mmCIF file of C-alpha atoms in Angstrom:
data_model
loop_
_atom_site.group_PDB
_atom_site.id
_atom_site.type_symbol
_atom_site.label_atom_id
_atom_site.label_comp_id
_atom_site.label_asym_id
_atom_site.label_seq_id
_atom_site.Cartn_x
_atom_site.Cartn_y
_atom_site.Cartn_z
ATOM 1 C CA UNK A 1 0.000 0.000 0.000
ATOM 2 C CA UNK A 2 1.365 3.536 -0.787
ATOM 3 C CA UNK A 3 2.418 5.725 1.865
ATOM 4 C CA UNK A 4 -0.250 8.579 0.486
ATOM 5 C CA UNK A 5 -2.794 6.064 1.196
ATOM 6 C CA UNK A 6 -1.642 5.054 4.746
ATOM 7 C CA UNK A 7 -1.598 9.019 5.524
ATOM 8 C CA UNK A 8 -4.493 9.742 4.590
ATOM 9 C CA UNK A 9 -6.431 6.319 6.398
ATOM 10 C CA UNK A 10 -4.679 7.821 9.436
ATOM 11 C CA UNK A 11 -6.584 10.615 9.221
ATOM 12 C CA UNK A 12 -9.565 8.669 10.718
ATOM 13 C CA UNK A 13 -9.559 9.504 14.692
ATOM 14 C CA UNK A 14 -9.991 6.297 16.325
ATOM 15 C CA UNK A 15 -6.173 4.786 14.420
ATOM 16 C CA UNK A 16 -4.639 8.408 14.053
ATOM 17 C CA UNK A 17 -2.239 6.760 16.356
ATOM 18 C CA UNK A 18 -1.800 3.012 14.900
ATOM 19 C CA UNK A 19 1.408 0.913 14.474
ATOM 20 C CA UNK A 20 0.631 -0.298 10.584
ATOM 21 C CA UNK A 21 -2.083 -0.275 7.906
ATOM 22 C CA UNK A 22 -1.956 -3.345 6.052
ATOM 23 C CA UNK A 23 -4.418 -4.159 2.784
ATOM 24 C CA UNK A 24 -6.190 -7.248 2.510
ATOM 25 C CA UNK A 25 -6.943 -8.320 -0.852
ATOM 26 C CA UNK A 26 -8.503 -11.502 -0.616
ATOM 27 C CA UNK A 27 -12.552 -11.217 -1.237
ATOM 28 C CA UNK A 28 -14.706 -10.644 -3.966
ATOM 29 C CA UNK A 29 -16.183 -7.497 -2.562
ATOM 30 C CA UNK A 30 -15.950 -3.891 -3.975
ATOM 31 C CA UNK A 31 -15.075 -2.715 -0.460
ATOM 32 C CA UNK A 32 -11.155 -2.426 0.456
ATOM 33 C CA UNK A 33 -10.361 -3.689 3.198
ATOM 34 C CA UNK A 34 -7.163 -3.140 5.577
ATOM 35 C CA UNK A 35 -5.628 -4.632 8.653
ATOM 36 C CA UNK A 36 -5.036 -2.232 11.439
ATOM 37 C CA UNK A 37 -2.557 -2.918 14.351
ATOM 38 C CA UNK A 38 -2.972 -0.323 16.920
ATOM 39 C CA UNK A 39 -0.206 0.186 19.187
ATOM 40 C CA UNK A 40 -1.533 -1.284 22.773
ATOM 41 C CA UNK A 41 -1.793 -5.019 23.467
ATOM 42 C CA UNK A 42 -1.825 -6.463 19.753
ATOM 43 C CA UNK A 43 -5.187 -4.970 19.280
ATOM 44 C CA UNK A 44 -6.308 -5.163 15.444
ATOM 45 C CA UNK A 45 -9.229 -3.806 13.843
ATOM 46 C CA UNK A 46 -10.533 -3.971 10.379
ATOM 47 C CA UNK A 47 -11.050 -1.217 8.610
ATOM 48 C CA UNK A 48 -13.261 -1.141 5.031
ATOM 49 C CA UNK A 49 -13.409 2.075 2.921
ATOM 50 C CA UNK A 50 -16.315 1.952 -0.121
ATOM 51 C CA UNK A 51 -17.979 4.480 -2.195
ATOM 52 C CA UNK A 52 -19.697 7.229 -0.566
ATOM 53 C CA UNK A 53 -23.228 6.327 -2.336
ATOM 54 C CA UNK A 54 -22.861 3.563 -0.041
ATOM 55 C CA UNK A 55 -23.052 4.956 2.767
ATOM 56 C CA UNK A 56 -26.608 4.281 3.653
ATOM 57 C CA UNK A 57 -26.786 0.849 2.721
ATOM 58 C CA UNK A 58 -23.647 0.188 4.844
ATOM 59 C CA UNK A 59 -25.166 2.033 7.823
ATOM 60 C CA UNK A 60 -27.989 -0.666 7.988
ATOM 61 C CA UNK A 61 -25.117 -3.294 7.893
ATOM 62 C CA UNK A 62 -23.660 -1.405 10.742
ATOM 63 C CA UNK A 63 -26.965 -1.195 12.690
ATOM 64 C CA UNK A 64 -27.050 -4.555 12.085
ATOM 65 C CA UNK A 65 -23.953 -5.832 13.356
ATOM 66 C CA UNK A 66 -24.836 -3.975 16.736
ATOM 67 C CA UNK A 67 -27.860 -5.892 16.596
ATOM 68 C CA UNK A 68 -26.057 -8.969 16.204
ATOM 69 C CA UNK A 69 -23.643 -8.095 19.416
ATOM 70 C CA UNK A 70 -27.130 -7.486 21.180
ATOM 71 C CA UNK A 71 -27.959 -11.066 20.543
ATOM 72 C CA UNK A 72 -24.531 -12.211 21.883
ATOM 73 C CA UNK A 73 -23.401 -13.569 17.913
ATOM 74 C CA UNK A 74 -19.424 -14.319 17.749
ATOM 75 C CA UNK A 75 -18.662 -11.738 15.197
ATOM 76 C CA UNK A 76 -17.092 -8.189 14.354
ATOM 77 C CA UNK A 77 -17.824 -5.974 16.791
ATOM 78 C CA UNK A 78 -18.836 -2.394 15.117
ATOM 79 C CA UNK A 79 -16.691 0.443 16.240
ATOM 80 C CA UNK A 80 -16.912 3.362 14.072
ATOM 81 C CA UNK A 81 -17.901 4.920 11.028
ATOM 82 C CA UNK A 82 -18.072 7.795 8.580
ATOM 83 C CA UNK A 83 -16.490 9.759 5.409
ATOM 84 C CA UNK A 84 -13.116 9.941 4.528
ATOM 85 C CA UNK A 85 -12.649 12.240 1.521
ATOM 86 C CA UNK A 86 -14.055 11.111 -1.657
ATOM 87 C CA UNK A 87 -15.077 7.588 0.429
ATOM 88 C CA UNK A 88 -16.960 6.339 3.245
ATOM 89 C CA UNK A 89 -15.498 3.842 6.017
ATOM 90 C CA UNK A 90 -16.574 1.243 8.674
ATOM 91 C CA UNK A 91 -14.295 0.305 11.463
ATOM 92 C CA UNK A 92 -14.952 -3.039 12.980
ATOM 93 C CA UNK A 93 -12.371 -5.584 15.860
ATOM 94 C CA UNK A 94 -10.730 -8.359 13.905
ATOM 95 C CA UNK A 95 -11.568 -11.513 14.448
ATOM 96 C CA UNK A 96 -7.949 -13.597 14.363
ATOM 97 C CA UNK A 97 -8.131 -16.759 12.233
ATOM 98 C CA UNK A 98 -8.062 -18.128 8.959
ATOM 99 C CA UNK A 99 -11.838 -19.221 6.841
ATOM 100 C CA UNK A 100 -12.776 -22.224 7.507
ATOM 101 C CA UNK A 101 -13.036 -23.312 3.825
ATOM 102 C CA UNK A 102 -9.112 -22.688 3.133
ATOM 103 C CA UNK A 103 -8.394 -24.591 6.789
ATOM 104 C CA UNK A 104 -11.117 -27.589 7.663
ATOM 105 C CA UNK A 105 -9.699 -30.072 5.361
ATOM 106 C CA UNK A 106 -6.792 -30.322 7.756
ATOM 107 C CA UNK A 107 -8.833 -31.079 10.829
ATOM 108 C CA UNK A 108 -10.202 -34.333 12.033
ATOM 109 C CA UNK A 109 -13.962 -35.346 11.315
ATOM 110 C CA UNK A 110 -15.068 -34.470 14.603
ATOM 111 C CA UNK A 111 -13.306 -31.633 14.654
ATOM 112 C CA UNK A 112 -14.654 -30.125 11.606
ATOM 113 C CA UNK A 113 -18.201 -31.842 13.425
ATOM 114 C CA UNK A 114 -17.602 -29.444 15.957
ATOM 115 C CA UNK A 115 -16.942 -26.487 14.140
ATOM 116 C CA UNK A 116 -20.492 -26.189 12.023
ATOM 117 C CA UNK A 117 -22.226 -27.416 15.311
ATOM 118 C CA UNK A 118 -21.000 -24.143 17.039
ATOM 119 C CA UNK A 119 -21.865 -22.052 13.855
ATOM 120 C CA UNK A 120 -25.296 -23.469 13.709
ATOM 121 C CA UNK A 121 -25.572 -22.542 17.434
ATOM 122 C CA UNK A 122 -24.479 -18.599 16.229
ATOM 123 C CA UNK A 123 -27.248 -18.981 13.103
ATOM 124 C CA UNK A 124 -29.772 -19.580 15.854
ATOM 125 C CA UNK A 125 -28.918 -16.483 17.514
ATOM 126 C CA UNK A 126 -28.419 -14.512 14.289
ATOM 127 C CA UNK A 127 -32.640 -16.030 13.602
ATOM 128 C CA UNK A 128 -33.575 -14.504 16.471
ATOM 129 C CA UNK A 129 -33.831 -10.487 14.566
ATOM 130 C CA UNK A 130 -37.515 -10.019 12.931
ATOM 131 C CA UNK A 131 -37.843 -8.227 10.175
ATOM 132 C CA UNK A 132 -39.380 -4.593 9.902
ATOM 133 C CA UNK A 133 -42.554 -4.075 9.678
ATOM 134 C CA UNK A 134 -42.286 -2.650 6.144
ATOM 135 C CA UNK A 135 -40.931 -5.647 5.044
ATOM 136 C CA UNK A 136 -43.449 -7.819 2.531
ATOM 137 C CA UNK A 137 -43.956 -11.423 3.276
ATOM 138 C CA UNK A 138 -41.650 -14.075 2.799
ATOM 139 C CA UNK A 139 -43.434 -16.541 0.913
ATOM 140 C CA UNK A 140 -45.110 -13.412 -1.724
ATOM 141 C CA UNK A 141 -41.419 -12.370 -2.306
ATOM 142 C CA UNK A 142 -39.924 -15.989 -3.039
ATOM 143 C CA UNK A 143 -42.889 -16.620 -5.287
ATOM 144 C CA UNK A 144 -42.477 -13.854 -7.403
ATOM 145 C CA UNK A 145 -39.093 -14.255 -7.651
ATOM 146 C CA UNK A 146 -39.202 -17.489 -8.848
ATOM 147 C CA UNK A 147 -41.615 -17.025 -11.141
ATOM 148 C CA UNK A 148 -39.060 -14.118 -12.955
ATOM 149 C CA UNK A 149 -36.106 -16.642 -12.909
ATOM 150 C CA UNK A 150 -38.244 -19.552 -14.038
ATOM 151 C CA UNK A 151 -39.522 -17.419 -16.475
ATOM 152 C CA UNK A 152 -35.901 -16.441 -17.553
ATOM 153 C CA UNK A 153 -34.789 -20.004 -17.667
ATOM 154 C CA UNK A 154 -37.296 -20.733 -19.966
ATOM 155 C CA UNK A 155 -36.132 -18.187 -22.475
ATOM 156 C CA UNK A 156 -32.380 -18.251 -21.789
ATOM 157 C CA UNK A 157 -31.154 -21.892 -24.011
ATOM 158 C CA UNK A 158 -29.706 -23.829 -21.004
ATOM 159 C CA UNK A 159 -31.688 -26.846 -20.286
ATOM 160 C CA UNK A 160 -31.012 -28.547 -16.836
ATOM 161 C CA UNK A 161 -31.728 -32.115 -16.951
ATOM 162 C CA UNK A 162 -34.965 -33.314 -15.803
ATOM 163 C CA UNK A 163 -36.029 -29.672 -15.220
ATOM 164 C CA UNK A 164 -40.085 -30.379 -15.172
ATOM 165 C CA UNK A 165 -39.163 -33.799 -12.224
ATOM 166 C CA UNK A 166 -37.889 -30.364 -10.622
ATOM 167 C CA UNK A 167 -40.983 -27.871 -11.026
ATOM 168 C CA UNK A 168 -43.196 -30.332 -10.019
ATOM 169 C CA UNK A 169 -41.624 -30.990 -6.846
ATOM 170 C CA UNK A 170 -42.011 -26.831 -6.370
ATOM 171 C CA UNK A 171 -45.180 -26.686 -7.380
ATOM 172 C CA UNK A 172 -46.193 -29.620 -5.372
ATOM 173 C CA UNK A 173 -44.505 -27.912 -1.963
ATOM 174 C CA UNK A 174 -44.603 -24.141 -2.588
ATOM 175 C CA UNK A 175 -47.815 -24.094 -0.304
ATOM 176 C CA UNK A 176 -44.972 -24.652 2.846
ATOM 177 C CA UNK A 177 -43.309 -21.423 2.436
ATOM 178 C CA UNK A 178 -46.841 -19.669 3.123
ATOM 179 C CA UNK A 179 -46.804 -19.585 7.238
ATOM 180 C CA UNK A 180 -43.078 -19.145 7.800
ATOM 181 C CA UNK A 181 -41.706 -16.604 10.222
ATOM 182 C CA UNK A 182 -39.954 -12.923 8.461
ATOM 183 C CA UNK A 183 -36.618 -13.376 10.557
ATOM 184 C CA UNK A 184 -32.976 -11.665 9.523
ATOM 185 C CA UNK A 185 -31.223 -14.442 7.234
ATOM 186 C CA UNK A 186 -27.468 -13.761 6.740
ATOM 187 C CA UNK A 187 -27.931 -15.224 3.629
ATOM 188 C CA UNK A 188 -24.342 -16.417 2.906
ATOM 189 C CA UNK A 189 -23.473 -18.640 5.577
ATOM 190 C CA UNK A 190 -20.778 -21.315 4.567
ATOM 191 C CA UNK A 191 -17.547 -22.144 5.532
ATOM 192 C CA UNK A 192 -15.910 -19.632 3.212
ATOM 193 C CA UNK A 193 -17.577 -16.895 6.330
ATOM 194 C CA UNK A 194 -16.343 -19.088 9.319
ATOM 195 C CA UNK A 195 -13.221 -17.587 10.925
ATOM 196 C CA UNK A 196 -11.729 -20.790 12.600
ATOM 197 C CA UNK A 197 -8.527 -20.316 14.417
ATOM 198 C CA UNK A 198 -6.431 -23.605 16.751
ATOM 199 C CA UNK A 199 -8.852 -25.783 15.206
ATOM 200 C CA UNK A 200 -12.023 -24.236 16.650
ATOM 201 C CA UNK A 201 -15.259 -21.714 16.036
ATOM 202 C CA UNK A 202 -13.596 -18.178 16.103
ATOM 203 C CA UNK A 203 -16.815 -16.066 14.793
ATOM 204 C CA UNK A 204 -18.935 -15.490 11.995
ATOM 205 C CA UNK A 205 -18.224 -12.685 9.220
ATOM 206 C CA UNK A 206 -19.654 -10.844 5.982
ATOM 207 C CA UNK A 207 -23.372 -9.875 6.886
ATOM 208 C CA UNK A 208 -23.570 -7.609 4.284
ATOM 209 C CA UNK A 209 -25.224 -9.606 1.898
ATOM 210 C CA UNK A 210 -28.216 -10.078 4.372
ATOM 211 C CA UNK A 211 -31.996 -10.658 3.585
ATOM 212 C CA UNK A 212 -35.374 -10.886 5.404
ATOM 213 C CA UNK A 213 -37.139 -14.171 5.355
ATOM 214 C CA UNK A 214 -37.598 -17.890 6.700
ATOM 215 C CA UNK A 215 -34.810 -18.787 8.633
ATOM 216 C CA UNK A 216 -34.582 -22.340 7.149
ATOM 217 C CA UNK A 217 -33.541 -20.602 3.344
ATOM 218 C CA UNK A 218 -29.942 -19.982 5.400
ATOM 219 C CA UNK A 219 -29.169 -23.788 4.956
ATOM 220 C CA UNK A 220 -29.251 -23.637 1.207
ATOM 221 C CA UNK A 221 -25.940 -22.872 1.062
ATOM 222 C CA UNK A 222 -24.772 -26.039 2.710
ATOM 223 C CA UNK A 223 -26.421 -27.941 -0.592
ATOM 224 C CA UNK A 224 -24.767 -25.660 -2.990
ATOM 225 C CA UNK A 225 -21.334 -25.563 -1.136
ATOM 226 C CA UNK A 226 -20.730 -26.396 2.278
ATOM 227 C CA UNK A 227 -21.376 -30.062 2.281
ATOM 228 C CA UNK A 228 -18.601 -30.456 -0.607
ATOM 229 C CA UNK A 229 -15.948 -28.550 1.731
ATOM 230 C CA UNK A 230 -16.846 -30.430 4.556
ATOM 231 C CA UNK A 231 -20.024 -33.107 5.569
ATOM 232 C CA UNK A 232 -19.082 -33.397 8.859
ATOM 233 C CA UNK A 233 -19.421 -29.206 9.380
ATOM 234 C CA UNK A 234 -22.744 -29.420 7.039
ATOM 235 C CA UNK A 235 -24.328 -31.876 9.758
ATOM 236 C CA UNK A 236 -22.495 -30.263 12.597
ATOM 237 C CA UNK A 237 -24.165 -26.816 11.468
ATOM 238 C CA UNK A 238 -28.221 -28.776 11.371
ATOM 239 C CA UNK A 239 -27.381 -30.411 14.640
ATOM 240 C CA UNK A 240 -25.916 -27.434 16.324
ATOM 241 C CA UNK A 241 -28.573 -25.042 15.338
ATOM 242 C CA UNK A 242 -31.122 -27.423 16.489
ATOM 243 C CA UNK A 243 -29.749 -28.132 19.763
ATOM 244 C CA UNK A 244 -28.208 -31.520 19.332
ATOM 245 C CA UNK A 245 -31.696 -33.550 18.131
ATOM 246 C CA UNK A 246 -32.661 -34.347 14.591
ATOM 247 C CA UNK A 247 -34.974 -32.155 12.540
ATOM 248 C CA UNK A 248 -38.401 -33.059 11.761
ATOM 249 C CA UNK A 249 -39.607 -33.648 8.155
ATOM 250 C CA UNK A 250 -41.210 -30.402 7.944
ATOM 251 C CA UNK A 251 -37.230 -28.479 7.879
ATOM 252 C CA UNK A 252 -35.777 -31.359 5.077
ATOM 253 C CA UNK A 253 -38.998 -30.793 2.709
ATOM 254 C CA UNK A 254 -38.305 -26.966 2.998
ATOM 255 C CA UNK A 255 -34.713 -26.867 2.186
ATOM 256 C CA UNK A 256 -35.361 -29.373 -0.684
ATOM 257 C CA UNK A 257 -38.088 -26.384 -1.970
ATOM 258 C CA UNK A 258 -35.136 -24.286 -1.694
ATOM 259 C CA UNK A 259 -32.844 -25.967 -3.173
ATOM 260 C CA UNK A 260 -35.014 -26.775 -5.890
ATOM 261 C CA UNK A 261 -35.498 -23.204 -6.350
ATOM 262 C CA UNK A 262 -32.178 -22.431 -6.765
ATOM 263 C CA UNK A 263 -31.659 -24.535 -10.065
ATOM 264 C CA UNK A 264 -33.101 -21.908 -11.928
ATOM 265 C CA UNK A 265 -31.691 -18.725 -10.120
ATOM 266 C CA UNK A 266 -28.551 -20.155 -10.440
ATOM 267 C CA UNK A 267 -28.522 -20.590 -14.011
ATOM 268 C CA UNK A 268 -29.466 -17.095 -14.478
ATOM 269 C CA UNK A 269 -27.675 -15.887 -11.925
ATOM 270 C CA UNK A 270 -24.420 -17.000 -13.397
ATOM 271 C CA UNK A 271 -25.466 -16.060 -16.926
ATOM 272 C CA UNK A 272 -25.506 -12.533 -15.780
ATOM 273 C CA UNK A 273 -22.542 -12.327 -13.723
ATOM 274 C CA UNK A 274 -20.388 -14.635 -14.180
ATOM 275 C CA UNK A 275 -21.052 -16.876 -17.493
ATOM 276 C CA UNK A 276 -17.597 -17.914 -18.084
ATOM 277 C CA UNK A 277 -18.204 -20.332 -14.771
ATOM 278 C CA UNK A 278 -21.409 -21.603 -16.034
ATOM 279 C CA UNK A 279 -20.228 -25.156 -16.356
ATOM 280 C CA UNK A 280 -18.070 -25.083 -13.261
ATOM 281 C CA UNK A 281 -21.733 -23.473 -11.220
ATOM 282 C CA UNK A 282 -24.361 -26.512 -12.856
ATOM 283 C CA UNK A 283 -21.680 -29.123 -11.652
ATOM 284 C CA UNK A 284 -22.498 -28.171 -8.498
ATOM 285 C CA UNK A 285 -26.377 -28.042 -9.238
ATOM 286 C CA UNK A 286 -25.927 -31.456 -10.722
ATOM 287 C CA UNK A 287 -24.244 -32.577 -7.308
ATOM 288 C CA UNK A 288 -26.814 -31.592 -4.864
ATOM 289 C CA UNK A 289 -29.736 -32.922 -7.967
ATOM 290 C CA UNK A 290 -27.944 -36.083 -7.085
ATOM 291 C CA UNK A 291 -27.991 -36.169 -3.477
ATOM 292 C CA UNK A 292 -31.721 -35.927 -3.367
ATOM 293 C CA UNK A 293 -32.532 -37.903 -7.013
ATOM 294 C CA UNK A 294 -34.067 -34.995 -8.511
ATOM 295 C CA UNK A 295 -36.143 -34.639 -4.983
ATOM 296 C CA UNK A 296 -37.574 -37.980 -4.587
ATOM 297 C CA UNK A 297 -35.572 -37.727 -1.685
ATOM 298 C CA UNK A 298 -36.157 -34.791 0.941
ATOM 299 C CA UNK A 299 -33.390 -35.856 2.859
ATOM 300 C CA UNK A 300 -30.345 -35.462 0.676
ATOM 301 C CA UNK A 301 -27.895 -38.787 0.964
ATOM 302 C CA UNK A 302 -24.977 -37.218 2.839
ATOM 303 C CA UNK A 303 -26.930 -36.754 5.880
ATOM 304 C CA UNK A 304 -26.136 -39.008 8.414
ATOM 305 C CA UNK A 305 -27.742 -39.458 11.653
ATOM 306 C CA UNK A 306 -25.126 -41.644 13.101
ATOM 307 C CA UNK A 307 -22.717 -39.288 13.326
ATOM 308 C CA UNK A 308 -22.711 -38.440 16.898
ATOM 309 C CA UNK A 309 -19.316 -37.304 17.250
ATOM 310 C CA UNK A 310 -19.871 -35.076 20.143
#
């Protein structure tokens, strides 16, 4: 990082005084983000700078994260924030660690067990936020977008096997989604936003991407990714969120809906942003298509109940 740059971050009161600014570039966010070691005790914060239009959407993030520190969640504590020249910034503590999906692989089976039982224990806290009033319902929301990126899918060339086995199966369960609760959903919680650090639970990270809606759509992405980083953290995360017993039918036919949901927002999803990956993104729709037989099975085939490693 240039020495311009590090002058001018020290501008910002609360590390006018700190040791060393160090940039992080790992991340696929727009934000930069930068290591700060202050001078007393080790202490490190983490400091994000982003453009000022921003600013209000990263206030509610902010807000939120002092929600989340209400509720007692294991994650960055929010410190300070507000405009640094031609950017905004966000001052949060560090949580010391590495992400779980660079590190699990090296642990043991229970260990890794372990880990996603004390993250599903956080995601139970994180539920516990209801959403504004303004909010619309969950279940009118999800419908309507589904209906765009089915609608999309249709016209858009890619054909996923099997794709009416799969509409059916939404069609034929949609009906569930109608009673569920409005709740906060961090709605990006995998392994790649698990600090671990000596081989255990360290915090939770990256709420920015957050949503309103049943609590039960923040497992999808242990279908889509989690379980093929690690099964023993996807089955540590369902048993630790649900205190240690198994869940009822009602919570597998649910996350199957969503799952089966997600075929067709992820094709179009990646056709917009990312096409190049398209291949790479249906192998892993093909892989969780398989672990439930194109939903003939609720209860997708890497679950194990037997796995009481605790």
């Amino acid at each position: 990082m240039n020495r311009d740059k590090e002058t001018l971050l020290k501008q910002i009161p609360i590390i006018s005084n700190c040791k060393e600014v160090i940039q992080i570039n790992k991340g696929f966010s727009s934000d930069e983000k930068f290591l700060v070691h202050m001078n007393d005790d080790n202490e490190k914060l983490l400091l994000r700078t982003f453009q000022l239009e921003e600013f209000e959407s990263k206030k509610k993030e902010y807000l939120i994260l002092e929600r989340m520190w209400e509720y007692k969640v294991t994650c960055s504590r929010p410190i300070s924030m507000g405009e640094l020249g031609s950017r905004g910034y966000m001052i949060t503590s560090y949580i010391e660690g590495k992400d779980a999906e660079d590190e699990i692989h090296k642990y043991s089976a229970k260990e890794q067990f372990d880990i996603g039982f004390e993250a599903g224990k956080e995601l139970r806290k994180i539920h516990q936020f209801t959403a504004p009033c303004h909010i619309t319902s969950w279940h009118l929301r999800k419908e309507k977008k589904h209906k765009k990126y089915y609608e999309d899918y249709l016209a858009c060339g890619i054909k996923v096997e099997n794709d009416q086995k799969i509409m059916n199966f939404i069609q034929e369960n949609i009906h569930h989604m109608k009673k569920r609760p409005n709740l906060f959903q961090h709605d990006d919680f995998h392994p790649g936003n698990i600090i671990v650090n000596n081989k255990q639970f360290a915090g939770v990270i990256d709420f920015n991407r957050y949503d309103w809606g049943d609590p039960i759509h923040d497992f999808l992405k242990i279908g889509i990714f989690s379980r093929e980083v690690s099964i023993p953290f996807s089955i540590g995360q369902i048993r630790g969120y649900f205190n240690n017993t198994e869940p009822d039918e009602y919570f597998w036919r649910l996350y199957s809906l969503y799952l089966a949901m997600c075929v067709f927002s992820t094709v179009i999803w990646t056709l917009k942003t990312i096409p190049d990956n398209m291949d790479d993104m249906l192998g892993k729709v093909y892989a969780f298509l398989e672990d439930h037989d194109y939903f003939c099975k609720i209860k997708p085939k890497w679950y194990t109940e037997e796995m009481h490693v605790r």
